[in-house]
mmCIF file of C-alpha atoms and ligand atoms in Angstrom:
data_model
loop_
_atom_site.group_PDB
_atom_site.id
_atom_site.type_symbol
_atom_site.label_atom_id
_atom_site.label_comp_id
_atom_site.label_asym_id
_atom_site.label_seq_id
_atom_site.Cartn_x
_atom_site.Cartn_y
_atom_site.Cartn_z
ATOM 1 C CA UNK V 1491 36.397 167.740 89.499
ATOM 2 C CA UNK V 1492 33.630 165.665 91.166
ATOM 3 C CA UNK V 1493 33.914 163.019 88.258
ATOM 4 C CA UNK V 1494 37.076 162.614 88.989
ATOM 5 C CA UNK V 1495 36.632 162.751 92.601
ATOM 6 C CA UNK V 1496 33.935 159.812 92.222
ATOM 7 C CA UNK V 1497 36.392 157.778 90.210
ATOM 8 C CA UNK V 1498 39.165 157.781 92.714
ATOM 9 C CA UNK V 1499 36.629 156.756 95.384
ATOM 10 C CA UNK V 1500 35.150 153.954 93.078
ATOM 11 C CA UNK V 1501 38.947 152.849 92.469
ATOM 12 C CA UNK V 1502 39.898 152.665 96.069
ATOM 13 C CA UNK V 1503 36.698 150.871 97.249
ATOM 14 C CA UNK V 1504 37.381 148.086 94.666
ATOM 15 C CA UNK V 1505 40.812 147.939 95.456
ATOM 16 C CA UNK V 1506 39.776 146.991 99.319
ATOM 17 C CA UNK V 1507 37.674 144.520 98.268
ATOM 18 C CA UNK V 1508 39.998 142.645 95.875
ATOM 19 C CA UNK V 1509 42.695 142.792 99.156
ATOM 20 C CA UNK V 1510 39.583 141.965 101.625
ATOM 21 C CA UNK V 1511 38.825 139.110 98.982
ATOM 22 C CA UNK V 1512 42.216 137.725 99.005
ATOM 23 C CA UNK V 1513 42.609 137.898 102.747
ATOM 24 C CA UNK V 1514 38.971 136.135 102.835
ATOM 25 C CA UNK V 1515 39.890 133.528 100.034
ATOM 26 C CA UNK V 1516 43.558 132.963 101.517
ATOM 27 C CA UNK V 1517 42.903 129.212 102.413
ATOM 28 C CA UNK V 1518 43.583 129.113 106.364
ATOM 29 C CA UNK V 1519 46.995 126.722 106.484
ATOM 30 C CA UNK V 1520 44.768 123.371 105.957
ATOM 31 C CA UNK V 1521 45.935 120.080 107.590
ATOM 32 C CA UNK V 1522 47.497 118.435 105.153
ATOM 33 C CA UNK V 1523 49.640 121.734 104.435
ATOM 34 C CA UNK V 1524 50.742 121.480 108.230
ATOM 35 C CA UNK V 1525 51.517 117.647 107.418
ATOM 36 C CA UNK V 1526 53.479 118.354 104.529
ATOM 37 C CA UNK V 1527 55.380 121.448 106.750
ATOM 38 C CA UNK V 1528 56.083 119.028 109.601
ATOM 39 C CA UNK V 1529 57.319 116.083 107.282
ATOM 40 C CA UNK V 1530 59.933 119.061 105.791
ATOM 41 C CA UNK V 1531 61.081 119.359 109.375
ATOM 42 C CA UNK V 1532 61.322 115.950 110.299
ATOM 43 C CA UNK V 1533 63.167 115.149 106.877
ATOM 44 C CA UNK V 1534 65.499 117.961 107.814
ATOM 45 C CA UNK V 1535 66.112 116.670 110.776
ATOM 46 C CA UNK V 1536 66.213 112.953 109.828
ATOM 47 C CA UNK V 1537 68.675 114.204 107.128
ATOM 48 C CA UNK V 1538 70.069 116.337 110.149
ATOM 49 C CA UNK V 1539 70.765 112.871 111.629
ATOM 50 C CA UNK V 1540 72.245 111.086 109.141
ATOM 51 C CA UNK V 1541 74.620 113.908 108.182
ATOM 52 C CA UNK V 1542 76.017 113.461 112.006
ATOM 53 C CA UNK V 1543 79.250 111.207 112.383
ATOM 54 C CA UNK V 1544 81.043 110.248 115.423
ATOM 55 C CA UNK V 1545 83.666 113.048 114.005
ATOM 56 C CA UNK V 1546 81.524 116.197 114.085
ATOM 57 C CA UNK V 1547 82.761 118.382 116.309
ATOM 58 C CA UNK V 1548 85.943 117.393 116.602
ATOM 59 C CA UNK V 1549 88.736 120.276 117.841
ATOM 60 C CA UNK V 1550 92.908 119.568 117.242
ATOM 61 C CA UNK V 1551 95.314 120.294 119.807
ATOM 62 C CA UNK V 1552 96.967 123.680 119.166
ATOM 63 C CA UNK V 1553 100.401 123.085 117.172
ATOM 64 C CA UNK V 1554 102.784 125.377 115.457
ATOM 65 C CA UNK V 1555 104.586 125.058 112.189
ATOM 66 C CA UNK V 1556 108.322 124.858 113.475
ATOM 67 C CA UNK V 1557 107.321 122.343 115.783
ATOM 68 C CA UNK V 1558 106.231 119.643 112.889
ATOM 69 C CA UNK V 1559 109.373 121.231 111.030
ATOM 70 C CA UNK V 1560 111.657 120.683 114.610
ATOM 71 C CA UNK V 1561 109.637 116.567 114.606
ATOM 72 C CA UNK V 1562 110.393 116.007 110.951
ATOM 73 C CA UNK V 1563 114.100 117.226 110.877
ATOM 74 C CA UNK V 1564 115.413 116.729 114.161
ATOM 75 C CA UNK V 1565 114.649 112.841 113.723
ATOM 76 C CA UNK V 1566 115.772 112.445 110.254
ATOM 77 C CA UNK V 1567 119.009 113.762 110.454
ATOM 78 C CA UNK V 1568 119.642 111.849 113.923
ATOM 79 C CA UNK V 1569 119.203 108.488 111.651
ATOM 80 C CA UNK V 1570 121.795 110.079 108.875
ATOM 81 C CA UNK V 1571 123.796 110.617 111.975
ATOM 82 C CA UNK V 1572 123.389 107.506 112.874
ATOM 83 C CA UNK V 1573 123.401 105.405 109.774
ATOM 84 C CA UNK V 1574 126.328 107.463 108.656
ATOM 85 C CA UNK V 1575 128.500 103.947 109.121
ATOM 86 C CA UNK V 1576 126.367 101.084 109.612
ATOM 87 C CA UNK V 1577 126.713 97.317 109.520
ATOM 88 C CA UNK V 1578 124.440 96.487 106.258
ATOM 89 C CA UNK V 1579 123.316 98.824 103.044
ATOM 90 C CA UNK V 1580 120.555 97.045 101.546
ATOM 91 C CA UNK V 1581 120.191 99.427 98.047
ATOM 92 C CA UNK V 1582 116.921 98.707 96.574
ATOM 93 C CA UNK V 1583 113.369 97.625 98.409
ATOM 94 C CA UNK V 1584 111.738 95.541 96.153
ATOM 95 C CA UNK V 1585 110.881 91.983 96.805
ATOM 96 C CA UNK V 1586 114.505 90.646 96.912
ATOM 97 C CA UNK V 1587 115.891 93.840 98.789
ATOM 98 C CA UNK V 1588 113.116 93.718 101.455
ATOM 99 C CA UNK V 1589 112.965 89.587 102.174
ATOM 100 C CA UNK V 1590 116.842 90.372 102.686
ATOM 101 C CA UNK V 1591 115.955 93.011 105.042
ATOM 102 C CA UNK V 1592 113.033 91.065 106.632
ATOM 103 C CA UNK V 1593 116.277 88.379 107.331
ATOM 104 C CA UNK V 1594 117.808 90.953 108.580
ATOM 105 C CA UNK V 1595 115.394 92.030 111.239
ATOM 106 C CA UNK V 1596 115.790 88.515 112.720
ATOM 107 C CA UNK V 1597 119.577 89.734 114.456
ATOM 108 C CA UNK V 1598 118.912 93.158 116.108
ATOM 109 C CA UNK V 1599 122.380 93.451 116.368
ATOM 110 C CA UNK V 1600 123.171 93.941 112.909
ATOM 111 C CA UNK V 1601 122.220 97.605 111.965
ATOM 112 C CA UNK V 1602 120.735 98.042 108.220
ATOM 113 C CA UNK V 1603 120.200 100.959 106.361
ATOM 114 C CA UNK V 1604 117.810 100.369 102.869
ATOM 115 C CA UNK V 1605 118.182 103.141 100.003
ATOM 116 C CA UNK V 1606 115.050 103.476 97.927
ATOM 117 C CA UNK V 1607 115.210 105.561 95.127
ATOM 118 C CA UNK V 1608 111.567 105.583 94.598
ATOM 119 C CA UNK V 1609 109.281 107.287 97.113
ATOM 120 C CA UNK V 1610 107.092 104.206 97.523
ATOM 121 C CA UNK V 1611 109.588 100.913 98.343
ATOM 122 C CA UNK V 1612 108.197 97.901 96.827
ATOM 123 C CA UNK V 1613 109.291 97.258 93.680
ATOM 124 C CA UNK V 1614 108.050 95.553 91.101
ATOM 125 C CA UNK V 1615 106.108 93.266 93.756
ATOM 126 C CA UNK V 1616 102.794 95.537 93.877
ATOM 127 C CA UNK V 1617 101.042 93.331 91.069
ATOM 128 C CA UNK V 1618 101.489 90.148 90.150
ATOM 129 C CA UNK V 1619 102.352 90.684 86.400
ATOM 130 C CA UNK V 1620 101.278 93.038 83.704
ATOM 131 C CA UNK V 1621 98.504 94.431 85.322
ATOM 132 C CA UNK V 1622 97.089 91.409 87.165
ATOM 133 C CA UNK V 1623 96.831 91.700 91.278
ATOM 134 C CA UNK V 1624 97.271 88.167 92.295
ATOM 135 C CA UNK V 1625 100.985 87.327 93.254
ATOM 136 C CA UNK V 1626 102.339 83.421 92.266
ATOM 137 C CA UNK V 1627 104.922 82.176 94.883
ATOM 138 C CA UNK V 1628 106.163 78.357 93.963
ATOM 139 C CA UNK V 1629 106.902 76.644 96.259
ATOM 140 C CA UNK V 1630 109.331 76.122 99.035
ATOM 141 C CA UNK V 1631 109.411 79.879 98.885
ATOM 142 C CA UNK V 1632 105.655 79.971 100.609
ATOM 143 C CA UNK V 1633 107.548 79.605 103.792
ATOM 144 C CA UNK V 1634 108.494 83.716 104.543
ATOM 145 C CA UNK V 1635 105.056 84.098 103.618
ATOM 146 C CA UNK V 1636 103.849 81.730 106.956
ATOM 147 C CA UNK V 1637 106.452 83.927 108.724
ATOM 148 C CA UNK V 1638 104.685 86.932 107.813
ATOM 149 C CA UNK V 1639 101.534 85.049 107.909
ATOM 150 C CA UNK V 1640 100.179 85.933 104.491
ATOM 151 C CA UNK V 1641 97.314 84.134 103.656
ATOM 152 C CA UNK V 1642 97.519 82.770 99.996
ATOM 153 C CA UNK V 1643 95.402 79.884 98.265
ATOM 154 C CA UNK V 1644 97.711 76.617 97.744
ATOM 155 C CA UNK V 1645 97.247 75.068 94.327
ATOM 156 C CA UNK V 1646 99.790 72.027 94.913
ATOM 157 C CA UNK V 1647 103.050 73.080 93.529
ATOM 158 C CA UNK V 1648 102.762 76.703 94.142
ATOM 159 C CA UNK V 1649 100.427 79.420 95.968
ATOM 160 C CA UNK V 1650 98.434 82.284 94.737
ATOM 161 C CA UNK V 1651 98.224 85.359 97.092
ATOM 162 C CA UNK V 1652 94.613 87.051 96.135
ATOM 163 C CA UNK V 1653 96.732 90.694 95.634
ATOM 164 C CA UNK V 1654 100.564 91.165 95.372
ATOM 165 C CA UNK V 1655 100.499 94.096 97.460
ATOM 166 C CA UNK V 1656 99.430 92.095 100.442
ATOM 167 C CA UNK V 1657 102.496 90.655 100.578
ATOM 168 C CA UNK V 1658 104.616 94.039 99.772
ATOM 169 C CA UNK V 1659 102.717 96.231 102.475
ATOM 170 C CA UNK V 1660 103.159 93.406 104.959
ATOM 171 C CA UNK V 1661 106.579 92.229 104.725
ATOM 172 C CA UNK V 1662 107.142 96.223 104.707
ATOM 173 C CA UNK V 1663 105.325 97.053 107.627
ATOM 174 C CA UNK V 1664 107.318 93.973 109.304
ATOM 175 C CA UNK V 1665 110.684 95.876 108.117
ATOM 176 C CA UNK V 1666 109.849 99.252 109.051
ATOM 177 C CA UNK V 1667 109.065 98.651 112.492
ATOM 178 C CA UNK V 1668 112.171 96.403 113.126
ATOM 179 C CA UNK V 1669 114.518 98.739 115.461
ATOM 180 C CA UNK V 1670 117.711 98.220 113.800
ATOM 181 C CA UNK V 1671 116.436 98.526 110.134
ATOM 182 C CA UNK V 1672 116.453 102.004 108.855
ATOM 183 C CA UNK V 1673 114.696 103.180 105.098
ATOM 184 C CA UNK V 1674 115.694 106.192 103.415
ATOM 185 C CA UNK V 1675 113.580 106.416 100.142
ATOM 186 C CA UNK V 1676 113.185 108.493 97.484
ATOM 187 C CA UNK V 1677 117.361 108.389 97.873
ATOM 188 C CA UNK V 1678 119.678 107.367 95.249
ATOM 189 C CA UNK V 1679 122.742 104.832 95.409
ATOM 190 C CA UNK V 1680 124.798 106.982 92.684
ATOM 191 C CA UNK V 1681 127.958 105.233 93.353
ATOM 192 C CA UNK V 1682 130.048 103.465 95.541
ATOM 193 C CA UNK V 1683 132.648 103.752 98.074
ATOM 194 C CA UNK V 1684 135.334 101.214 96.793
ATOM 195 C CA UNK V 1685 139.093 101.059 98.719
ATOM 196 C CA UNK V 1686 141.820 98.384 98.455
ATOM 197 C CA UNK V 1687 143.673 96.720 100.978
ATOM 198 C CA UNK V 1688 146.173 93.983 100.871
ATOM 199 C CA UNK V 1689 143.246 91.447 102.142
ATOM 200 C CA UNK V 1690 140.376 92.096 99.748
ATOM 201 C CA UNK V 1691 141.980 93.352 97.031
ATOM 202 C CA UNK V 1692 139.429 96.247 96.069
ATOM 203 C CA UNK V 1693 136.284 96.020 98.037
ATOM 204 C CA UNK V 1694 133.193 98.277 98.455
ATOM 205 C CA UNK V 1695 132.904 100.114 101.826
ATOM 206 C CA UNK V 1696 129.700 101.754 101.202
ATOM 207 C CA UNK V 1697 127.191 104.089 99.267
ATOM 208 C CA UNK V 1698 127.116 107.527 97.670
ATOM 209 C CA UNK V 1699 123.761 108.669 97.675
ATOM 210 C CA UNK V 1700 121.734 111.835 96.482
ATOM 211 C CA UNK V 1701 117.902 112.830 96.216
ATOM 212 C CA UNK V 1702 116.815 110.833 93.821
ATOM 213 C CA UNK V 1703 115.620 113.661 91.699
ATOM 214 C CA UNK V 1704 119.045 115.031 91.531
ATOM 215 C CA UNK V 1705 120.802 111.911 91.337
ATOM 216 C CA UNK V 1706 118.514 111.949 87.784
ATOM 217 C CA UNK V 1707 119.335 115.634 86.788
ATOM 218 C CA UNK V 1708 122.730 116.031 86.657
ATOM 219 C CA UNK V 1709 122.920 116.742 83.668
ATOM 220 C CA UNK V 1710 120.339 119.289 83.949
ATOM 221 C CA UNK V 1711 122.555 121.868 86.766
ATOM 222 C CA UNK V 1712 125.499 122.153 88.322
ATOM 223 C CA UNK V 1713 127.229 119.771 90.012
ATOM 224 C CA UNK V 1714 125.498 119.110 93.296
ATOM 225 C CA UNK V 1715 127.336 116.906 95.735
ATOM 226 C CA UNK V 1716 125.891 113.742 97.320
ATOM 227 C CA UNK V 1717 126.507 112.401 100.313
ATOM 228 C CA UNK V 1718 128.154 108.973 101.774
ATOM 229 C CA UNK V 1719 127.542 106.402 104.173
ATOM 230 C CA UNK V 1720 129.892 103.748 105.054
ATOM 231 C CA UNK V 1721 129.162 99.852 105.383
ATOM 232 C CA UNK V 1722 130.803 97.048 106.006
ATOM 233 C CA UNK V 1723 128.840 95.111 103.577
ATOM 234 C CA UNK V 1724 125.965 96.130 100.542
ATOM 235 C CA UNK V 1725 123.143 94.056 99.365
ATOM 236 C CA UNK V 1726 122.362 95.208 95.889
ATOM 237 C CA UNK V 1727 119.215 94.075 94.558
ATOM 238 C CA UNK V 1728 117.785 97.334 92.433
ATOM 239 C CA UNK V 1729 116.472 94.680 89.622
ATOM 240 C CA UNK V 1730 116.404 94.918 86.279
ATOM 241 C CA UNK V 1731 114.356 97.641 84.933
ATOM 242 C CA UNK V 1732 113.172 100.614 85.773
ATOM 243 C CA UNK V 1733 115.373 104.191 85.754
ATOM 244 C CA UNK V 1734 118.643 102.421 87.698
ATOM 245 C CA UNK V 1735 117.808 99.005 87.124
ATOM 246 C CA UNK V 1736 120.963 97.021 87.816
ATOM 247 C CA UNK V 1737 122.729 99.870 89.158
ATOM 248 C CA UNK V 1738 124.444 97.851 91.122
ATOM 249 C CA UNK V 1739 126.631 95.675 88.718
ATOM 250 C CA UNK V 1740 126.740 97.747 85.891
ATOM 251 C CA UNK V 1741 128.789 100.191 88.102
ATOM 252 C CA UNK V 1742 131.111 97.602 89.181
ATOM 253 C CA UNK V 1743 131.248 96.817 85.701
ATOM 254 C CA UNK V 1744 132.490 100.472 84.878
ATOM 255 C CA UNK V 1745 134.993 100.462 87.496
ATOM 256 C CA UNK V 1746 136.270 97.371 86.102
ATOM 257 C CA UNK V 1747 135.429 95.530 89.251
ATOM 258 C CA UNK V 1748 133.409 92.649 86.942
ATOM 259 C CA UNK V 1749 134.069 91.563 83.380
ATOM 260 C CA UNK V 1750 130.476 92.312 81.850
ATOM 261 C CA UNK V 1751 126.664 93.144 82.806
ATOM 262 C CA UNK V 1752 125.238 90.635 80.001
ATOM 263 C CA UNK V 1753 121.556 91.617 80.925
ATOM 264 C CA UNK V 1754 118.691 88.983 81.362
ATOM 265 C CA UNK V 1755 118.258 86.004 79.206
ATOM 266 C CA UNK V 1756 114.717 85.461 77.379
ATOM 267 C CA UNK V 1757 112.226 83.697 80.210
ATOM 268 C CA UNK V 1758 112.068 80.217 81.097
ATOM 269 C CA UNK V 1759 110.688 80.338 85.014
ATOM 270 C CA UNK V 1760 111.883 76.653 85.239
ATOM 271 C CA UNK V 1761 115.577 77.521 85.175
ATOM 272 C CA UNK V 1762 115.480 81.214 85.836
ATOM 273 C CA UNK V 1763 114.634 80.868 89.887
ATOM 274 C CA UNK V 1764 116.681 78.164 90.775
ATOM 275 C CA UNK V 1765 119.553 79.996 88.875
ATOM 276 C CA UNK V 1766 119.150 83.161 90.529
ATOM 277 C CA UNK V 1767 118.634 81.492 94.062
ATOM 278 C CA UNK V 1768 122.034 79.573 93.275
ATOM 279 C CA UNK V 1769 123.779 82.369 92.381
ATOM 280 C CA UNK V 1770 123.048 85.056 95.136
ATOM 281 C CA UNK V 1771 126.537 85.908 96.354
ATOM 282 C CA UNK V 1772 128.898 87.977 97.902
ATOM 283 C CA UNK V 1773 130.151 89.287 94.039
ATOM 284 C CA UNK V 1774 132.678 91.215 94.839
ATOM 285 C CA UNK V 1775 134.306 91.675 98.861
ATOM 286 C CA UNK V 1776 131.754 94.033 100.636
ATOM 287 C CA UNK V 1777 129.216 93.500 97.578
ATOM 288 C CA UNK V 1778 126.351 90.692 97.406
ATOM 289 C CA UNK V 1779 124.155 90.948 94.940
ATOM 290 C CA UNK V 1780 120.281 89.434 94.771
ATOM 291 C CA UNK V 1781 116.922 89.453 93.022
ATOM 292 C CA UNK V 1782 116.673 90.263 89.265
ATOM 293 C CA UNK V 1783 119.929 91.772 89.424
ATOM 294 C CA UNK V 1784 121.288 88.696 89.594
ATOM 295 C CA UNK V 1785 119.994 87.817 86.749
ATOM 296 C CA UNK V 1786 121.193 90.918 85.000
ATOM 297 C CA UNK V 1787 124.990 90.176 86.131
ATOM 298 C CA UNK V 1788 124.788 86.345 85.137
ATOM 299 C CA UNK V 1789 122.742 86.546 82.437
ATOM 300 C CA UNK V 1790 120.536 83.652 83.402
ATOM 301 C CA UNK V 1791 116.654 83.515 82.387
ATOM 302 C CA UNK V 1792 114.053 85.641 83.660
ATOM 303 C CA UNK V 1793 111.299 84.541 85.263
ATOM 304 C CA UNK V 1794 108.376 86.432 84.688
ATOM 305 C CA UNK V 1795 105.634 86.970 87.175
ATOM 306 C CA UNK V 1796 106.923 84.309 89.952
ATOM 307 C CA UNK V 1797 108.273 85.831 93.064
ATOM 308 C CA UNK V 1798 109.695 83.296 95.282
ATOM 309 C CA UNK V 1799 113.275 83.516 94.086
ATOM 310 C CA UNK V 1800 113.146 87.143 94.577
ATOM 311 C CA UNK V 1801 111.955 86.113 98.616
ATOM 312 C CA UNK V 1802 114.335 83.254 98.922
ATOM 313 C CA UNK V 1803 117.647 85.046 97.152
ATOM 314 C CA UNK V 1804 116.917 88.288 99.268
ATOM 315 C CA UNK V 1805 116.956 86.151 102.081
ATOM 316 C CA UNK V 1806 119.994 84.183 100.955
ATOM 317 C CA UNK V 1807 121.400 87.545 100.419
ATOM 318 C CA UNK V 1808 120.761 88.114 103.851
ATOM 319 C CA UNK V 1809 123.109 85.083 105.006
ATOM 320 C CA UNK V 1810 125.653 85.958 102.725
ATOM 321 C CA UNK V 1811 126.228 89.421 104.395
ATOM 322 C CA UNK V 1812 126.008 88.195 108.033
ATOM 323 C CA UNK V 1813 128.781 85.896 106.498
ATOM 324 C CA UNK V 1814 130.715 88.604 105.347
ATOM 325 C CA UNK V 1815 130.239 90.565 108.656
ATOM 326 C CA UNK V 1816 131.762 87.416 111.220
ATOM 327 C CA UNK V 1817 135.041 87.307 108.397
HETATM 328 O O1 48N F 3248 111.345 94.789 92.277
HETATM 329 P P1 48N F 3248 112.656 95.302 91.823
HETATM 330 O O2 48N F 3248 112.772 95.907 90.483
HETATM 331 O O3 48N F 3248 113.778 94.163 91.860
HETATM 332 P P2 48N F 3248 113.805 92.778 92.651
HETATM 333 O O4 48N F 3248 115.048 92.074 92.163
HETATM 334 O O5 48N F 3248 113.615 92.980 94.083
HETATM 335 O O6 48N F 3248 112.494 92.003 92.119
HETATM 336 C C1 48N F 3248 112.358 91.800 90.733
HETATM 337 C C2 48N F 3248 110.947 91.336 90.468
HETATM 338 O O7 48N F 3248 110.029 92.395 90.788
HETATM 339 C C3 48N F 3248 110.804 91.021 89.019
HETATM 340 O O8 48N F 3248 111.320 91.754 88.181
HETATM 341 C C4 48N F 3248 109.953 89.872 88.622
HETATM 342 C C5 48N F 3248 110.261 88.605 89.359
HETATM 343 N N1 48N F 3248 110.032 89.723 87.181
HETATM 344 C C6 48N F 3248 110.976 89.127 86.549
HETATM 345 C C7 48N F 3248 110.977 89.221 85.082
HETATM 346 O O9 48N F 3248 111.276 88.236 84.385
HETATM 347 O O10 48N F 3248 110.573 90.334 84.599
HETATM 348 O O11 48N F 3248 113.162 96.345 92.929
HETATM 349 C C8 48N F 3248 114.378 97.044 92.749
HETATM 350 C C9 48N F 3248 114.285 98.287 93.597
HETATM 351 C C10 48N F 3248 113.282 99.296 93.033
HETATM 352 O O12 48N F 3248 112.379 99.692 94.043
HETATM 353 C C11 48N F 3248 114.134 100.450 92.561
HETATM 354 O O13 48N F 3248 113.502 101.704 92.732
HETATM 355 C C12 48N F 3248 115.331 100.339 93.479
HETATM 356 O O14 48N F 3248 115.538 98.937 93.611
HETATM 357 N N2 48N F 3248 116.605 100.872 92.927
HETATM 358 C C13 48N F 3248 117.429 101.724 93.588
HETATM 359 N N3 48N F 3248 117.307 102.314 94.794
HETATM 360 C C14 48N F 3248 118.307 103.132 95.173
HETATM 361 N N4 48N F 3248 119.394 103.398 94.398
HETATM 362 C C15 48N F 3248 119.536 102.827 93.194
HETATM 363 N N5 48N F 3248 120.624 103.073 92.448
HETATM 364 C C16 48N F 3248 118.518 101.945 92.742
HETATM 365 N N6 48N F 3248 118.316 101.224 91.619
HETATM 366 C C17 48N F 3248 117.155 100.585 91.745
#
């Protein structure tokens, strides 16, 4: 018993001298250590610093769901109410469609509705060709492009814009704040309204529209109705490709309203813009027809990537309805 009594004590008197020994040989916090502690804070708060932004803290004002439901509704179906019958349906916003509509927003009287089937309007026009940005307008069709003051480097005979979409998003921010010009995208033109009077003969009086998304599922469900609004003139220009291109004409075709769609011929820019320019026109009474689906109807040569006949026939187009508006 006292053996083992002396070992315990022998154990315990070591063990307080290995603690005592670390306490004594814990190095007091040395300078540098405080140096190295206090460059930690300062990077923290350095760091704290640069994570701050003039946006930190910000707080919304309160909202509730049914009123952005109430903002959203209430004004779109106020414009269906109100484009239900309006002077102009411009169906298609691509180059052509929107320089008619940009025309357009030059008489405030005249009230235009554009149908977009796509959700982004634009077109073709939002590269320059294949998958190049920069935009080639010849010239005199560099003019709308002074209107909308788009800058563009001038090589002689024709102008370069540095990125297609330059002109698209300006010439459509120009359209969409224009007070009697109206867009209703991601809608389909399905049909038309066509009547016949002793006058005109057969004429179109408007659009029959649908989601687009339905408009391209029939097949797929039931029947689900569209709906209509009235015009006294359409501008078709829905181009020549794409999942409607030529829309336009090929259903006047069906309805026996033209003799053929002949499509496109093979390029030659030369003759292809002056043709199309030449033959924007009212096509049928209460139908003009511009841009590429021109082109489609007439069967004149594509151009390729040059856009000022698509500018100058939209806004020929443009004419041709006011035009058919003062008959
Ligand atoms: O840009 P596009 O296709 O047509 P245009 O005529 O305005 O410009 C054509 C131009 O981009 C070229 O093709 C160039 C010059 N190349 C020529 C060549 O040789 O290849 O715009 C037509 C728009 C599109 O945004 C379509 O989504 C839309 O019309 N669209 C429709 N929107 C509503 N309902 C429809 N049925 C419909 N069809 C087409």
């Amino acid at each position: 018993l006292k053996i083992l009594i002396m070992a315990a004590a022998t154990f315990t008197t070591s063990l307080c001298n290995t603690v005592h020994a670390r306490k004594a040989v814990a190095p007091r916090p040395s300078a540098r250590s405080f140096r190295v502690v206090a460059r930690a804070a300062d990077a923290h708060r350095l760091n704290q610093a640069f994570s701050e932004t003039p946006f930190d803290g910000f707080k919304f004002e309160p909202i509730t769901e049914h009123q952005v439901s109430r903002a959203m509704t209430s004004r779109y179906f106020k414009d269906l109410d109100e484009y239900a019958e309006t002077d102009v349906i411009i169906v298609g916003a691509g180059s052509a469609g929107l320089s008619c509509a940009y025309e357009l927003s030059k008489y405030p009287n005249v009230k235009v509705a554009i149908i977009e089937q796509g959700v982004a309007p634009g077109g073709g026009a939002w590269l320059g060709g294949q998958l190049f940005s920069a935009m080639v307008v010849r010239k005199p069709a560099h003019t709308i492009l002074d209107e909308l003051e788009v800058p563009y480097e001038d090589e002689g005979d024709f102008v370069v814009i540095k990125h297609a979409s330059l002109f698209t998003s300006t010439i459509l921010s120009k359209v969409l704040q224009a007070p009697n010009i109206k867009l209703f995208n991601a809608t389909a033109v399905e049909d038309l309204i066509v009547r016949e009077d002793e006058l005109r003969g057969k004429y179109v009086g408007g659009a029959v529209t649908n989601w687009t998304l339905v408009s391209l599922n029939h097949d797929t469900q039931m029947c689900m109705d569209p709906n209509v609004l009235e015009s006294k003139v359409m501008v078709s220009s829905t181009g020549h490709d794409g999942p409607m291109g030529a829309s336009g004409v090929k259903r006047l075709q069906k309805l026996g309203m033209v003799t053929g769609v002949p499509g496109m011929a093979a390029l030659d820019m030369n003759t292809a813009e002056d043709a199309v320019v030449r033959n924007t026109r009212e096509v049928v009474p209460g139908m003009v027809i511009c841009g590429m689906e021109v082109a489609e109807l007439d069967g004149c040569p594509r151009m390729g990537p040059t856009f000022g006949a698509m500018f100058m026939s939209g806004q020929k187009a443009a004419h041709c309805a006011l035009n058919s508006l003062r008959r």
